mmCIF file of C-alpha atoms (C1' of nucleotides) in Angstrom:
data_model
loop_
_atom_site.group_PDB
_atom_site.id
_atom_site.type_symbol
_atom_site.label_atom_id
_atom_site.label_comp_id
_atom_site.label_asym_id
_atom_site.label_seq_id
_atom_site.Cartn_x
_atom_site.Cartn_y
_atom_site.Cartn_z
ATOM 1 C CA MET R 8 77.511 115.529 101.250
ATOM 2 C CA ILE R 9 80.635 113.859 101.954
ATOM 3 C CA GLN R 10 82.181 112.725 98.751
ATOM 4 C CA ASP R 11 82.445 109.767 96.461
ATOM 5 C CA MET R 12 81.129 106.575 95.079
ATOM 6 C CA ARG R 13 83.432 107.264 92.095
ATOM 7 C CA MET R 14 84.566 104.338 90.147
ATOM 8 C CA SER R 15 88.222 103.911 89.324
ATOM 9 C CA GLU R 16 89.377 106.052 86.294
ATOM 10 C CA GLY R 17 91.047 102.878 84.965
ATOM 11 C CA VAL R 18 87.447 101.586 83.890
ATOM 12 C CA GLU R 19 87.332 104.282 81.181
ATOM 13 C CA TRP R 20 90.853 103.470 80.094
ATOM 14 C CA ALA R 21 90.101 99.785 80.028
ATOM 15 C CA LEU R 22 86.791 99.950 78.166
ATOM 16 C CA HIS R 23 88.361 102.292 75.251
ATOM 17 C CA THR R 24 91.574 100.191 75.158
ATOM 18 C CA CYS R 25 89.567 96.965 74.718
ATOM 19 C CA LEU R 26 87.247 98.610 72.091
ATOM 20 C CA ASN R 27 90.277 99.676 70.198
ATOM 21 C CA LEU R 28 91.819 96.308 70.314
ATOM 22 C CA ALA R 29 88.524 95.045 68.764
ATOM 23 C CA TRP R 30 89.471 96.919 65.607
ATOM 24 C CA VAL R 31 92.832 95.348 65.320
ATOM 25 C CA GLU R 32 93.610 91.842 63.955
ATOM 26 C CA ARG R 33 93.027 89.138 66.593
ATOM 27 C CA ASP R 34 96.537 87.690 66.288
ATOM 28 C CA ARG R 35 98.247 91.168 66.458
ATOM 29 C CA ALA R 36 99.514 92.284 69.791
ATOM 30 C CA VAL R 37 99.854 95.880 70.537
ATOM 31 C CA PRO R 38 102.271 97.043 73.375
ATOM 32 C CA THR R 39 101.284 99.076 76.334
ATOM 33 C CA SER R 40 103.290 102.121 75.100
ATOM 34 C CA THR R 41 101.288 102.225 71.840
ATOM 35 C CA LEU R 42 98.021 101.912 73.614
ATOM 36 C CA ALA R 43 98.860 104.714 76.176
ATOM 37 C CA ALA R 44 100.281 107.199 73.522
ATOM 38 C CA PHE R 45 96.786 106.851 71.758
ATOM 39 C CA TYR R 46 95.165 108.684 74.453
ATOM 40 C CA GLU R 47 98.295 110.343 76.185
ATOM 41 C CA LEU R 48 97.913 108.052 79.153
ATOM 42 C CA PRO R 49 100.634 107.195 81.634
ATOM 43 C CA PRO R 50 101.902 103.921 80.277
ATOM 44 C CA ALA R 51 103.017 102.313 83.349
ATOM 45 C CA TYR R 52 99.699 102.776 85.151
ATOM 46 C CA LEU R 53 97.909 101.788 82.055
ATOM 47 C CA ASN R 54 99.797 98.674 82.114
ATOM 48 C CA LYS R 55 98.763 97.865 85.569
ATOM 49 C CA GLN R 56 95.146 97.973 84.350
ATOM 50 C CA LEU R 57 95.887 95.727 81.491
ATOM 51 C CA GLN R 58 97.318 93.186 83.842
ATOM 52 C CA ALA R 59 94.023 93.165 85.552
ATOM 53 C CA LEU R 60 92.387 92.492 82.310
ATOM 54 C CA VAL R 61 94.881 89.702 81.495
ATOM 55 C CA ARG R 62 94.057 88.027 84.959
ATOM 56 C CA ALA R 63 90.381 88.112 84.153
ATOM 57 C CA GLY R 64 90.867 86.371 80.876
ATOM 58 C CA ILE R 65 89.715 89.351 78.760
ATOM 59 C CA LEU R 66 93.140 90.182 77.461
ATOM 60 C CA ALA R 67 96.293 87.847 76.469
ATOM 61 C CA SER R 68 99.598 89.153 76.683
ATOM 62 C CA THR R 69 102.935 88.229 74.982
ATOM 63 C CA PRO R 70 106.295 89.574 76.119
ATOM 64 C CA GLY R 71 109.335 90.232 74.038
ATOM 65 C CA PRO R 72 109.582 92.085 70.749
ATOM 66 C CA ARG R 73 106.325 92.192 68.695
ATOM 67 C CA GLY R 74 104.710 91.369 71.993
ATOM 68 C CA GLY R 75 101.816 93.359 73.763
ATOM 69 C CA PHE R 76 98.287 92.978 74.550
ATOM 70 C CA ARG R 77 95.405 91.437 72.106
ATOM 71 C CA LEU R 78 91.637 90.216 73.022
ATOM 72 C CA ALA R 79 91.671 86.861 74.412
ATOM 73 C CA ARG R 80 88.095 86.342 73.232
ATOM 74 C CA ALA R 81 85.781 87.565 70.436
ATOM 75 C CA PRO R 82 84.280 90.923 71.037
ATOM 76 C CA GLU R 83 80.935 89.172 71.139
ATOM 77 C CA GLU R 84 82.158 87.161 74.135
ATOM 78 C CA ILE R 85 83.302 90.330 76.087
ATOM 79 C CA THR R 86 80.665 92.309 77.894
ATOM 80 C CA VAL R 87 80.907 95.684 79.384
ATOM 81 C CA LEU R 88 80.471 94.243 82.796
ATOM 82 C CA ASP R 89 83.189 91.939 82.339
ATOM 83 C CA VAL R 90 85.662 94.831 82.019
ATOM 84 C CA VAL R 91 84.080 96.786 84.850
ATOM 85 C CA VAL R 92 84.438 93.731 87.205
ATOM 86 C CA ALA R 93 87.950 92.991 86.075
ATOM 87 C CA ILE R 94 88.960 96.500 87.143
ATOM 88 C CA GLU R 95 86.642 97.312 90.042
ATOM 89 C CA GLY R 96 86.116 93.854 91.488
ATOM 90 C CA PRO R 97 83.114 91.903 91.873
ATOM 91 C CA GLN R 98 81.820 93.309 95.069
ATOM 92 C CA GLU R 99 78.778 95.621 95.003
ATOM 93 C CA ALA R 100 78.803 99.230 95.473
ATOM 94 C CA PHE R 101 76.262 99.102 98.376
ATOM 95 C CA GLU R 102 77.631 96.324 100.668
ATOM 96 C CA CYS R 103 75.255 95.664 103.604
ATOM 97 C CA ALA R 104 77.159 95.481 106.897
ATOM 98 C CA GLU R 105 74.278 93.969 108.518
ATOM 99 C CA ILE R 106 73.714 96.700 111.114
ATOM 100 C CA LEU R 107 70.569 95.018 112.039
ATOM 101 C CA ARG R 108 72.332 92.379 113.896
ATOM 102 C CA ARG R 109 73.593 94.923 116.436
ATOM 103 C CA GLY R 110 69.996 96.387 116.859
ATOM 104 C CA PRO R 111 67.463 95.043 119.181
ATOM 105 C CA GLY R 112 66.369 91.583 118.218
ATOM 106 C CA GLY R 113 69.477 90.776 116.343
ATOM 107 C CA ALA R 114 70.194 87.243 116.010
ATOM 108 C CA PRO R 115 73.552 85.627 114.954
ATOM 109 C CA GLY R 116 72.327 82.972 112.854
ATOM 110 C CA VAL R 117 70.070 85.258 110.431
ATOM 111 C CA ASP R 118 71.495 86.333 107.108
ATOM 112 C CA TYR R 119 70.482 90.159 107.269
ATOM 113 C CA ARG R 120 71.595 90.821 103.717
ATOM 114 C CA LYS R 121 68.571 88.830 102.745
ATOM 115 C CA ILE R 122 66.087 89.915 105.376
ATOM 116 C CA CYS R 123 66.712 93.828 105.525
ATOM 117 C CA VAL R 124 64.379 95.608 103.385
ATOM 118 C CA ILE R 125 66.778 98.287 102.679
ATOM 119 C CA SER R 126 69.507 95.763 101.620
ATOM 120 C CA GLN R 127 66.931 93.941 99.297
ATOM 121 C CA PHE R 128 66.126 96.970 97.636
ATOM 122 C CA MET R 129 69.752 98.222 97.152
ATOM 123 C CA ARG R 130 70.811 94.812 95.853
ATOM 124 C CA GLN R 131 68.017 94.677 93.359
ATOM 125 C CA ALA R 132 68.651 98.170 91.965
ATOM 126 C CA GLU R 133 72.397 97.222 91.787
ATOM 127 C CA LEU R 134 71.580 93.915 90.197
ATOM 128 C CA ASN R 135 69.611 95.533 87.364
ATOM 129 C CA TRP R 136 72.370 97.824 86.648
ATOM 130 C CA ARG R 137 74.639 94.887 86.322
ATOM 131 C CA ARG R 138 72.125 92.903 84.272
ATOM 132 C CA GLU R 139 72.282 95.990 81.753
ATOM 133 C CA LEU R 140 76.116 96.257 81.658
ATOM 134 C CA ALA R 141 76.195 92.444 81.075
ATOM 135 C CA GLY R 142 73.800 92.774 78.117
ATOM 136 C CA ARG R 143 76.225 94.969 76.109
ATOM 137 C CA THR R 144 79.345 93.388 74.332
ATOM 138 C CA LEU R 145 82.248 95.072 72.907
ATOM 139 C CA ALA R 146 80.798 94.086 69.524
ATOM 140 C CA ASP R 147 77.773 96.071 70.085
ATOM 141 C CA LEU R 148 79.903 98.997 71.017
ATOM 142 C CA LYS R 149 82.034 98.362 68.075
ATOM 143 C CA ALA R 150 79.125 98.365 65.620
ATOM 144 C CA THR R 151 77.489 101.439 67.085
ATOM 145 C CA VAL R 152 80.691 103.359 66.689
ATOM 146 C CA GLU R 153 81.269 102.075 63.180
ATOM 147 C CA GLU R 154 77.748 103.362 62.061
ATOM 148 C CA ARG R 155 77.992 106.900 63.783
ATOM 149 C CA PHE R 156 81.683 107.561 63.117
ATOM 150 C CA PRO R 157 82.950 105.393 60.072
ATOM 151 C CA ALA R 158 86.313 107.071 60.318
ATOM 152 C CA VAL R 159 87.166 105.988 63.635
ATOM 153 C CA PRO R 160 88.258 102.264 63.052
ATOM 154 C CA GLY R 161 90.800 103.397 60.481
ATOM 155 C CA GLU R 162 92.063 105.913 62.899
ATOM 156 C CA VAL R 163 92.451 103.378 65.375
ATOM 157 C CA ARG R 164 94.188 100.730 63.404
ATOM 158 C CA HIS R 165 96.541 103.390 62.107
ATOM 159 C CA GLY R 166 97.364 104.698 65.536
ATOM 160 C CA LEU R 167 97.799 101.284 67.030
ATOM 161 C CA THR R 168 99.504 99.299 64.185
ATOM 162 C CA GLY R 169 100.894 101.876 61.769
ATOM 163 C CA THR R 170 98.719 100.380 58.958
ATOM 164 C CA ARG R 171 96.006 102.254 57.353
ATOM 165 C CA THR R 172 94.011 99.233 56.165
ATOM 166 C CA MET N 20 91.081 93.249 89.605
ATOM 167 C CA ILE N 21 92.026 96.381 91.702
ATOM 168 C CA GLN N 22 89.454 96.925 94.281
ATOM 169 C CA ASP N 23 86.759 99.235 95.180
ATOM 170 C CA MET N 24 83.580 101.156 93.613
ATOM 171 C CA ARG N 25 82.267 100.539 97.275
ATOM 172 C CA MET N 26 79.965 103.280 98.455
ATOM 173 C CA SER N 27 80.448 104.965 101.947
ATOM 174 C CA GLU N 28 79.378 102.861 104.756
ATOM 175 C CA GLY N 29 77.415 105.834 105.962
ATOM 176 C CA VAL N 30 74.809 105.217 103.292
ATOM 177 C CA GLU N 31 73.566 102.313 105.217
ATOM 178 C CA TRP N 32 73.537 104.141 108.502
ATOM 179 C CA ALA N 33 71.715 107.062 107.033
ATOM 180 C CA LEU N 34 68.986 104.831 105.401
ATOM 181 C CA HIS N 35 68.373 102.964 108.598
ATOM 182 C CA THR N 36 68.423 105.988 110.789
ATOM 183 C CA CYS N 37 66.055 107.952 108.518
ATOM 184 C CA LEU N 38 63.720 104.870 108.232
ATOM 185 C CA ASN N 39 63.893 104.700 112.210
ATOM 186 C CA LEU N 40 63.046 108.347 112.573
ATOM 187 C CA ALA N 41 59.947 107.810 110.477
ATOM 188 C CA TRP N 42 58.547 105.624 113.390
ATOM 189 C CA VAL N 43 58.985 108.657 115.676
ATOM 190 C CA GLU N 44 56.472 111.263 116.084
ATOM 191 C CA ARG N 45 57.598 114.125 113.692
ATOM 192 C CA ASP N 46 57.884 116.759 116.325
ATOM 193 C CA ARG N 47 60.287 114.703 118.539
ATOM 194 C CA ALA N 48 63.950 115.125 118.192
ATOM 195 C CA VAL N 49 66.295 112.176 118.823
ATOM 196 C CA PRO N 50 69.800 112.842 119.828
ATOM 197 C CA THR N 51 72.953 111.239 117.880
ATOM 198 C CA SER N 52 73.934 109.365 121.042
ATOM 199 C CA THR N 53 70.494 107.615 120.897
ATOM 200 C CA LEU N 54 70.461 106.927 117.298
ATOM 201 C CA ALA N 55 74.260 105.637 117.440
ATOM 202 C CA ALA N 56 73.418 103.433 120.478
ATOM 203 C CA PHE N 57 70.532 101.703 118.574
ATOM 204 C CA TYR N 58 72.896 99.982 116.248
ATOM 205 C CA GLU N 59 76.187 100.366 118.363
ATOM 206 C CA LEU N 60 77.462 102.916 115.720
ATOM 207 C CA PRO N 61 80.414 105.346 116.598
ATOM 208 C CA PRO N 62 78.303 108.399 117.689
ATOM 209 C CA ALA N 63 80.695 111.055 116.456
ATOM 210 C CA TYR N 64 80.953 109.442 113.090
ATOM 211 C CA LEU N 65 77.301 109.045 112.712
ATOM 212 C CA ASN N 66 76.857 112.689 113.661
ATOM 213 C CA LYS N 67 78.866 113.635 110.764
ATOM 214 C CA GLN N 68 76.616 111.723 108.488
ATOM 215 C CA LEU N 69 73.687 113.194 109.977
ATOM 216 C CA GLN N 70 74.968 116.647 109.511
ATOM 217 C CA ALA N 71 75.178 115.920 105.788
ATOM 218 C CA LEU N 72 71.432 114.822 105.813
ATOM 219 C CA VAL N 73 70.650 118.289 107.438
ATOM 220 C CA ARG N 74 72.566 120.046 104.690
ATOM 221 C CA ALA N 75 70.663 118.053 102.287
ATOM 222 C CA GLY N 76 67.237 119.278 103.810
ATOM 223 C CA ILE N 77 66.429 115.463 104.860
ATOM 224 C CA LEU N 78 66.785 116.045 108.514
ATOM 225 C CA ALA N 79 66.246 119.100 110.950
ATOM 226 C CA SER N 80 68.528 119.468 113.973
ATOM 227 C CA THR N 81 67.682 121.071 117.158
ATOM 228 C CA PRO N 82 70.463 121.987 119.611
ATOM 229 C CA GLY N 83 70.389 121.905 123.513
ATOM 230 C CA PRO N 84 68.313 119.882 125.939
ATOM 231 C CA ARG N 85 65.667 117.590 124.352
ATOM 232 C CA GLY N 86 67.522 118.439 120.972
ATOM 233 C CA GLY N 87 68.488 116.115 118.244
ATOM 234 C CA PHE N 88 67.318 115.096 114.881
ATOM 235 C CA ARG N 89 64.135 114.607 113.135
ATOM 236 C CA LEU N 90 62.805 114.198 109.697
ATOM 237 C CA ALA N 91 62.428 117.480 107.835
ATOM 238 C CA ARG N 92 59.873 116.234 105.471
ATOM 239 C CA ALA N 93 57.111 113.495 105.393
ATOM 240 C CA PRO N 94 58.520 110.039 104.801
ATOM 241 C CA GLU N 95 56.370 110.287 101.264
ATOM 242 C CA GLU N 96 58.538 113.047 100.299
ATOM 243 C CA ILE N 97 62.046 111.403 101.153
ATOM 244 C CA THR N 98 63.168 108.966 98.471
ATOM 245 C CA VAL N 99 66.053 106.559 98.865
ATOM 246 C CA LEU N 100 67.921 108.363 96.077
ATOM 247 C CA ASP N 101 67.733 111.636 98.267
ATOM 248 C CA VAL N 102 69.765 110.010 101.180
ATOM 249 C CA VAL N 103 72.301 108.494 98.869
ATOM 250 C CA VAL N 104 73.069 111.697 97.138
ATOM 251 C CA ALA N 105 73.018 113.539 100.559
ATOM 252 C CA ILE N 106 75.836 111.091 101.646
ATOM 253 C CA GLU N 107 77.653 110.074 98.538
ATOM 254 C CA GLY N 108 77.257 113.340 96.551
ATOM 255 C CA PRO N 109 75.457 114.131 93.328
ATOM 256 C CA GLN N 110 78.259 112.889 91.010
ATOM 257 C CA GLU N 111 78.148 109.664 89.018
ATOM 258 C CA ALA N 112 80.029 106.539 89.823
ATOM 259 C CA PHE N 113 81.268 106.479 86.226
ATOM 260 C CA GLU N 114 82.618 109.925 85.455
ATOM 261 C CA CYS N 115 83.797 110.348 82.059
ATOM 262 C CA ALA N 116 87.121 111.769 81.648
ATOM 263 C CA GLU N 117 86.788 112.443 78.035
ATOM 264 C CA ILE N 118 89.876 110.770 77.259
ATOM 265 C CA LEU N 119 88.699 110.730 73.517
ATOM 266 C CA ARG N 120 89.681 114.428 73.380
ATOM 267 C CA ARG N 121 93.455 113.448 73.762
ATOM 268 C CA GLY N 122 93.061 110.771 71.072
ATOM 269 C CA PRO N 123 93.345 111.359 67.272
ATOM 270 C CA GLY N 124 90.616 113.892 65.971
ATOM 271 C CA GLY N 125 90.054 115.144 69.309
ATOM 272 C CA ALA N 126 88.509 118.724 69.428
ATOM 273 C CA PRO N 127 88.415 121.154 72.316
ATOM 274 C CA GLY N 128 84.865 122.296 71.648
ATOM 275 C CA VAL N 129 83.309 118.961 71.734
ATOM 276 C CA ASP N 130 81.494 117.487 74.715
ATOM 277 C CA TYR N 131 82.636 113.962 74.536
ATOM 278 C CA ARG N 132 80.413 113.001 77.538
ATOM 279 C CA LYS N 133 77.804 113.143 74.971
ATOM 280 C CA ILE N 134 79.283 111.828 71.891
ATOM 281 C CA CYS N 135 81.311 108.912 73.504
ATOM 282 C CA VAL N 136 79.460 105.561 72.918
ATOM 283 C CA ILE N 137 80.973 104.206 76.140
ATOM 284 C CA SER N 138 79.962 107.318 78.046
ATOM 285 C CA GLN N 139 76.613 107.296 76.717
ATOM 286 C CA PHE N 140 76.009 103.684 77.741
ATOM 287 C CA MET N 141 77.310 103.870 81.262
ATOM 288 C CA ARG N 142 75.525 106.941 81.882
ATOM 289 C CA GLN N 143 72.158 105.535 80.771
ATOM 290 C CA ALA N 144 72.706 102.516 82.956
ATOM 291 C CA GLU N 145 73.479 104.597 85.825
ATOM 292 C CA LEU N 146 70.491 106.941 85.134
ATOM 293 C CA ASN N 147 68.196 103.967 85.357
ATOM 294 C CA TRP N 148 69.818 102.967 88.548
ATOM 295 C CA ARG N 149 68.985 106.395 89.936
ATOM 296 C CA ARG N 150 65.548 106.514 88.518
ATOM 297 C CA GLU N 151 64.861 103.224 90.593
ATOM 298 C CA LEU N 152 66.344 104.678 93.681
ATOM 299 C CA ALA N 153 64.107 107.911 93.203
ATOM 300 C CA GLY N 154 60.971 105.869 92.814
ATOM 301 C CA ARG N 155 61.132 104.410 96.452
ATOM 302 C CA THR N 156 60.467 106.591 99.433
ATOM 303 C CA LEU N 157 60.922 106.117 103.036
ATOM 304 C CA ALA N 158 57.169 105.696 103.345
ATOM 305 C CA ASP N 159 57.445 102.574 100.965
ATOM 306 C CA LEU N 160 60.245 101.011 102.992
ATOM 307 C CA LYS N 161 58.269 101.746 106.125
ATOM 308 C CA ALA N 162 54.997 100.177 105.007
ATOM 309 C CA THR N 163 56.877 96.883 103.785
ATOM 310 C CA VAL N 164 58.785 96.593 107.241
ATOM 311 C CA GLU N 165 55.499 97.037 108.961
ATOM 312 C CA GLU N 166 53.877 94.386 106.868
ATOM 313 C CA ARG N 167 56.613 91.913 107.330
ATOM 314 C CA PHE N 168 57.835 92.469 110.748
ATOM 315 C CA PRO N 169 55.078 94.189 112.684
ATOM 316 C CA ALA N 170 57.117 94.214 115.837
ATOM 317 C CA VAL N 171 59.795 96.357 114.597
ATOM 318 C CA PRO N 172 58.079 99.861 114.825
ATOM 319 C CA GLY N 173 57.462 99.189 118.450
ATOM 320 C CA GLU N 174 61.015 98.161 119.082
ATOM 321 C CA VAL N 175 62.323 101.115 117.431
ATOM 322 C CA ARG N 176 60.067 103.617 119.225
ATOM 323 C CA HIS N 177 60.893 102.161 122.402
ATOM 324 C CA GLY N 178 64.825 102.188 121.628
ATOM 325 C CA LEU N 179 64.642 105.643 120.296
ATOM 326 C CA THR N 180 62.084 107.294 122.716
ATOM 327 C CA GLY N 181 61.790 105.175 125.707
ATOM 328 C CA THR N 182 58.277 104.971 125.118
ATOM 329 C CA ARG N 183 56.350 101.717 124.110
ATOM 330 C CA THR N 184 53.325 103.370 122.552
ATOM 331 C "C1'" DG I 5 124.688 80.153 50.972
ATOM 332 C "C1'" DC I 6 122.995 78.211 55.050
ATOM 333 C "C1'" DA I 7 122.692 76.800 59.886
ATOM 334 C "C1'" DG I 8 123.354 77.780 64.521
ATOM 335 C "C1'" DA I 9 124.968 80.022 68.635
ATOM 336 C "C1'" DG I 10 125.198 84.460 70.755
ATOM 337 C "C1'" DT I 11 123.919 89.244 71.539
ATOM 338 C "C1'" DT I 12 120.554 92.627 71.600
ATOM 339 C "C1'" DA I 13 116.533 94.994 72.424
ATOM 340 C "C1'" DC I 14 111.851 94.891 73.614
ATOM 341 C "C1'" DT I 15 107.802 93.249 76.284
ATOM 342 C "C1'" DC I 16 105.066 92.168 80.403
ATOM 343 C "C1'" DG I 17 104.865 91.650 85.651
ATOM 344 C "C1'" DG I 18 105.202 92.457 90.098
ATOM 345 C "C1'" DA I 19 107.369 95.321 93.903
ATOM 346 C "C1'" DT I 20 107.698 100.199 95.405
ATOM 347 C "C1'" DA I 21 106.356 105.528 96.813
ATOM 348 C "C1'" DG I 22 103.274 109.770 96.885
ATOM 349 C "C1'" DT I 23 98.556 111.705 97.022
ATOM 350 C "C1'" DT I 24 93.606 111.809 97.711
ATOM 351 C "C1'" DC I 25 89.618 110.076 100.124
ATOM 352 C "C1'" DT I 26 87.470 107.639 103.758
ATOM 353 C "C1'" DT I 27 86.938 106.734 108.606
ATOM 354 C "C1'" DG I 28 87.122 108.083 113.106
ATOM 355 C "C1'" DT I 29 87.724 111.334 117.281
ATOM 356 C "C1'" DC I 30 87.539 115.450 119.869
ATOM 357 C "C1'" DC I 31 86.299 120.138 121.598
ATOM 358 C "C1'" DG I 32 83.940 124.573 121.319
ATOM 359 C "C1'" DA I 33 79.443 127.562 120.370
ATOM 360 C "C1'" DG I 34 74.717 127.797 121.099
ATOM 361 C "C1'" DT I 35 70.306 126.630 123.207
ATOM 362 C "C1'" DG I 36 66.662 125.103 126.623
ATOM 363 C "C1'" DT I 37 65.959 123.742 131.102
ATOM 364 C "C1'" DG I 38 66.016 123.781 135.983
ATOM 365 C "C1'" DT I 39 67.213 126.456 139.879
ATOM 366 C "C1'" DT I 40 67.582 130.123 143.005
ATOM 367 C "C1'" DC I 41 66.792 134.677 144.582
ATOM 368 C "C1'" DG I 42 64.086 138.682 145.138
ATOM 369 C "C1'" DG I 43 59.622 141.129 145.253
ATOM 370 C "C1'" DC L 20 53.426 132.537 145.826
ATOM 371 C "C1'" DC L 21 55.150 134.258 141.425
ATOM 372 C "C1'" DG L 22 58.445 136.037 138.224
ATOM 373 C "C1'" DA L 23 62.691 136.880 136.354
ATOM 374 C "C1'" DA L 24 67.693 136.394 136.162
ATOM 375 C "C1'" DC L 25 71.280 132.998 136.470
ATOM 376 C "C1'" DA L 26 73.922 128.701 136.132
ATOM 377 C "C1'" DC L 27 73.957 124.365 134.216
ATOM 378 C "C1'" DA L 28 73.794 120.487 131.477
ATOM 379 C "C1'" DC L 29 72.950 118.931 127.047
ATOM 380 C "C1'" DT L 30 72.963 118.995 121.936
ATOM 381 C "C1'" DC L 31 74.832 119.999 117.380
ATOM 382 C "C1'" DG L 32 78.514 121.664 114.242
ATOM 383 C "C1'" DG L 33 82.999 122.098 112.302
ATOM 384 C "C1'" DA L 34 87.833 121.445 113.121
ATOM 385 C "C1'" DC L 35 91.546 117.802 113.802
ATOM 386 C "C1'" DA L 36 94.289 113.113 113.194
ATOM 387 C "C1'" DA L 37 94.752 107.906 111.549
ATOM 388 C "C1'" DG L 38 94.116 104.598 108.011
ATOM 389 C "C1'" DA L 39 93.009 102.732 103.492
ATOM 390 C "C1'" DA L 40 92.518 103.129 98.618
ATOM 391 C "C1'" DC L 41 93.924 105.163 94.345
ATOM 392 C "C1'" DT L 42 97.321 106.968 91.252
ATOM 393 C "C1'" DA L 43 101.815 106.899 89.638
ATOM 394 C "C1'" DT L 44 106.343 104.887 88.826
ATOM 395 C "C1'" DC L 45 110.479 102.034 88.339
ATOM 396 C "C1'" DC L 46 113.290 98.037 87.636
ATOM 397 C "C1'" DG L 47 113.976 92.936 86.857
ATOM 398 C "C1'" DA L 48 112.553 88.297 84.144
ATOM 399 C "C1'" DG L 49 111.624 86.365 80.110
ATOM 400 C "C1'" DT L 50 111.271 86.209 75.024
ATOM 401 C "C1'" DA L 51 111.826 86.707 70.148
ATOM 402 C "C1'" DA L 52 114.331 88.741 66.683
ATOM 403 C "C1'" DC L 53 118.698 90.003 64.757
ATOM 404 C "C1'" DT L 54 123.614 89.443 63.806
ATOM 405 C "C1'" DC L 55 127.613 87.193 63.278
ATOM 406 C "C1'" DT L 56 130.480 83.548 62.786
ATOM 407 C "C1'" DG L 57 131.883 78.865 61.019
ATOM 408 C "C1'" DC L 58 130.968 75.274 57.778
#
DNA sequence: GCAGAGTTACTCGGATAGTTCTTGTCCGAGTGTGTTCGG
DNA sequence: CCGAACACACTCGGACAAGAACTATCCGAGTAACTCTGC
């Protein structure tokens, strides 16, 4: 064993933060400091992750007083994969380096990512994983939490906006 | 976007090398230098990966002249997941840091990896991925390659042992 | 009382260090082989 | 000619650097609200 394959910790932060924002009124912006305080996260670093979500079109940002972040789309239109890709990047975990090209019988014009049996299998497995993540939206997660933990939405709204509504 | 989630390049090397060893007689050991030369890989670094496979019980090593590596088990008994875990480690890509514990209503005695809806979903998706990898063995890959590229086994045996059998 | 300009405070955004992990390399310990010497 | 001891060469294995990525932080640009002043 050597080590990793770990995905960035920011993915967890981003998912929870986006889900929390789904419980706040759509037009209300929540600043980084508030979002970070909710889970005692380092504000500046969380801000960095949120910037990535803005670039991906998942969040919208507003500067100045009463500014902050809010969902750019409806929760039904934001999948878990969207958030993961926004933070981790679009590239796959198993990236075929086409080492077969260096082996005997290797040809320059061949795409070994499509020929190589190992590459094919790994790609397929990862594609299924992505498909599963793309099939679940923030709205789904939101509904599940509301069903299992009815108190959570109120707590989130209170922690993020100060209102108890 | 920030970057990674990439898994180690050694996984590809390990998978190809193990598959190649499946075409060599079980009692014949192939040294690192030969295995590395087959794909023009850095020998010392490949050796490092092979050591991990030995620790995982996938390969067996023999020192001294005529020494090297060979499969420790039959190809039918080695899954793709075995190799991936041997190189990357058993830990999951999405490791829940249980940030809910720091939030409102967080309790010390609760296992948030099991409670958190996000963690549950991510774990399930990754579990399916692992299940898929565990369902494919080296023997399966070997058979597929032999069917699609009948010339490969001979080339591999020639490159690794010098015999053309 | 009202409108407008100026000031203030707050927010995001990108640029900037520290730490961990991955990648890459090297040399020593151990082993089997080939050789040499003696019977 | 045969057997055993010796020296040698080859292999793995872990210890040792270099580079990249993740983690973490700070300060500047921009904006909206608030205040104060003049009408």
